Coordinates of N, CA and C in Angstrom, one line a residue:
M45 N 117.7 96.6 77.2 CA 116.5 95.9 77.8 C 116.0 97.2 78.3
P46 N 114.9 97.5 77.6 CA 114.4 99.0 79.0 C 114.1 98.2 79.7
F47 N 114.4 99.4 80.4 CA 113.6 99.8 82.0 C 112.4 100.9 82.6
V48 N 111.8 101.0 82.9 CA 111.3 102.0 82.6 C 110.9 102.0 84.3
S49 N 110.8 103.7 84.4 CA 109.7 103.8 85.8 C 109.0 105.3 85.9
I50 N 108.0 103.8 87.1 CA 106.6 104.9 87.1 C 107.1 105.7 88.2
R51 N 106.3 107.5 88.8 CA 106.3 107.9 90.0 C 104.9 108.4 89.9
M52 N 103.6 107.7 90.9 CA 102.6 108.4 91.2 C 102.7 108.9 92.8
A53 N 101.9 109.3 92.5 CA 101.1 110.1 93.7 C 100.8 109.5 93.8
G54 N 100.5 109.0 95.9 CA 98.7 108.3 95.9 C 99.5 106.7 95.3
S55 N 98.2 106.4 95.3 CA 98.3 104.5 94.8 C 96.9 104.3 94.0
A56 N 97.2 103.3 93.3 CA 96.3 102.8 93.1 C 96.2 101.0 93.3
T57 N 95.2 100.1 92.9 CA 94.5 99.0 93.1 C 96.2 97.9 92.3
K58 N 96.2 96.7 92.3 CA 96.8 96.4 91.6 C 96.3 96.1 90.6
E59 N 95.7 95.7 90.3 CA 94.6 95.7 89.3 C 94.8 96.6 88.1
Q60 N 94.3 97.6 88.6 CA 95.3 99.5 88.0 C 96.3 99.4 87.3
K61 N 97.6 99.1 88.2 CA 99.5 98.5 88.3 C 99.4 98.1 87.3
A62 N 98.5 96.1 87.8 CA 99.3 95.1 85.8 C 98.4 96.0 85.1
G63 N 97.3 96.8 84.0 CA 97.2 97.6 83.8 C 98.2 97.9 82.9
I64 N 98.9 99.6 84.0 CA 99.1 100.2 83.3 C 100.7 98.9 82.6
V65 N 101.5 98.1 83.3 CA 102.5 97.4 83.5 C 102.7 96.5 81.6
A66 N 100.6 96.5 81.7 CA 100.7 95.6 80.2 C 100.8 96.6 78.6
D67 N 100.1 98.3 79.4 CA 100.4 99.3 78.6 C 101.3 99.5 77.9
V68 N 102.4 99.4 79.2 CA 103.5 100.0 78.9 C 103.9 98.9 78.0
T69 N 104.4 97.6 79.1 CA 105.1 97.2 77.5 C 104.9 97.4 76.1
A70 N 103.7 96.5 76.4 CA 102.9 96.7 74.8 C 103.3 97.6 73.4
S71 N 103.2 98.6 74.2 CA 103.9 100.8 73.6 C 105.5 100.2 73.8
L72 N 106.1 100.0 75.2 CA 107.5 100.1 73.9 C 107.7 98.5 73.2
A73 N 107.1 97.3 72.9 CA 107.2 96.8 71.9 C 107.3 96.9 70.6
L74 N 105.4 97.8 70.6 CA 104.9 98.1 69.2 C 106.2 99.2 68.7
R75 N 106.2 100.2 69.3 CA 106.9 101.7 69.0 C 108.8 100.8 68.5
L76 N 109.2 100.4 70.0 CA 110.4 100.0 70.0 C 111.2 98.7 68.7
G77 N 109.6 98.1 68.5 CA 110.9 96.5 68.3 C 110.9 95.7 69.8
K78 N 111.3 96.0 70.9 CA 112.0 95.5 72.1 C 110.7 94.6 72.1
N79 N 111.4 93.2 73.0 CA 111.0 92.0 73.3 C 110.1 92.1 74.4
P80 N 108.8 91.1 74.3 CA 107.7 92.6 76.4 C 109.0 91.1 76.7
A81 N 108.9 90.7 76.5 CA 109.6 89.8 78.0 C 111.2 90.2 78.7
A82 N 112.0 91.1 78.2 CA 113.1 92.4 77.7 C 112.5 93.3 79.3
V83 N 110.8 94.1 78.8 CA 110.3 94.9 79.4 C 111.4 95.1 81.0
Q84 N 111.8 95.8 81.7 CA 111.0 96.3 82.7 C 109.9 97.2 83.1
I85 N 109.2 97.2 84.1 CA 109.1 98.5 85.1 C 108.3 98.2 86.3
V86 N 109.0 99.6 86.9 CA 109.2 99.8 89.0 C 107.9 100.6 89.1
I87 N 107.1 100.0 89.4 CA 105.8 101.8 90.2 C 106.5 102.2 91.3
E88 N 106.9 103.2 91.6 CA 106.6 103.7 92.9 C 105.6 104.7 93.4
E89 N 105.1 104.2 94.5 CA 103.8 105.1 94.7 C 104.5 106.5 96.0
V90 N 104.1 107.3 95.9 CA 104.3 107.9 96.5 C 103.5 108.8 97.3
N91 N 103.8 108.6 98.6 CA 102.7 109.5 99.8 C 103.1 110.9 99.5
T92 N 101.6 111.6 99.1 CA 100.3 112.8 98.8 C 101.5 114.2 100.2
E93 N 102.0 112.9 101.2 CA 102.4 113.5 102.3 C 103.4 113.4 102.3
N94 N 104.2 113.1 101.4 CA 106.0 113.9 101.0 C 106.0 113.9 99.4
Y95 N 105.5 114.5 99.1 CA 105.0 114.9 97.0 C 104.1 117.0 98.2
G96 N 105.3 117.6 97.4 CA 104.4 119.5 96.8 C 104.5 119.3 95.8
A97 N 103.4 120.5 95.5 CA 103.8 120.5 94.0 C 102.9 122.4 94.4
G98 N 104.0 123.8 94.1 CA 103.1 124.8 93.7 C 103.5 125.4 95.6
G99 N 104.5 124.8 96.1 CA 104.4 125.8 97.6 C 102.9 124.5 98.7
I100 N 102.7 123.5 98.1 CA 101.2 123.6 99.3 C 101.7 121.7 99.4
L101 N 102.0 120.8 100.1 CA 101.9 119.4 100.0 C 100.6 119.1 98.9
I102 N 100.6 117.9 98.1 CA 99.3 117.1 97.5 C 98.5 117.0 98.5
A103 N 98.3 116.3 99.9 CA 98.1 115.7 100.7 C 96.7 116.6 101.8
D104 N 97.3 118.4 101.3 CA 96.9 119.6 101.8 C 95.9 119.8 100.4
R105 N 96.1 120.2 99.3 CA 96.3 120.5 98.1 C 94.5 119.2 97.9
D106 N 94.6 118.1 98.3 CA 93.9 117.5 97.8 C 92.4 117.3 99.2
A107 N 92.3 117.6 100.2 CA 91.9 117.8 101.5 C 90.8 117.8 101.0
P108 N 89.5 117.8 102.0 CA 88.7 118.7 101.6 C 88.5 119.8 101.7
Q109 N 87.7 121.3 101.1 CA 87.9 122.0 102.4 C 86.5 122.4 103.0
P110 N 86.1 122.8 103.8 CA 85.5 123.2 104.8 C 84.9 124.1 103.8
Q111 N 83.3 124.3 103.8 CA 82.1 124.8 103.1 C 81.2 125.6 103.7
E112 N 81.5 126.9 104.1 CA 80.6 127.5 104.6 C 79.0 127.5 104.3
V113 N 78.3 127.6 105.2 CA 77.5 127.2 106.4 C 76.0 128.5 106.3
A114 N 75.2 128.5 105.1 CA 73.7 129.8 105.3 C 73.4 129.7 106.9
T115 N 73.4 130.5 107.6 CA 72.3 131.0 108.9 C 71.3 131.2 108.6
A116 N 69.9 130.6 109.0 CA 68.2 131.3 109.1 C 67.6 132.2 107.5
D117 N 69.1 133.4 108.5 CA 68.9 134.8 108.2 C 69.6 134.8 106.2
G118 N 70.6 133.5 105.7 CA 71.1 133.5 104.3 C 72.0 133.8 104.7
K119 N 72.6 134.9 105.8 CA 74.0 135.4 106.1 C 74.6 134.4 106.3
R120 N 75.7 134.0 106.1 CA 76.8 133.7 106.1 C 78.4 133.5 107.3

């Protein structure tokens, strides 16, 4: 019985997760000849404040950065 664990930063809609489950199940059935009824899939959504890469939190990396605004004389 195949067991697939998917971890992703952030979240997905119920419809997106249903599509992922359908696609992964179909792939295991096609590629490995597994019975689709036997395929089990768990999707774990990791809050971006609890996941880091490259020394920073994903939440901080993906946060909008403040934009510089030019003054009337063109200086920043």
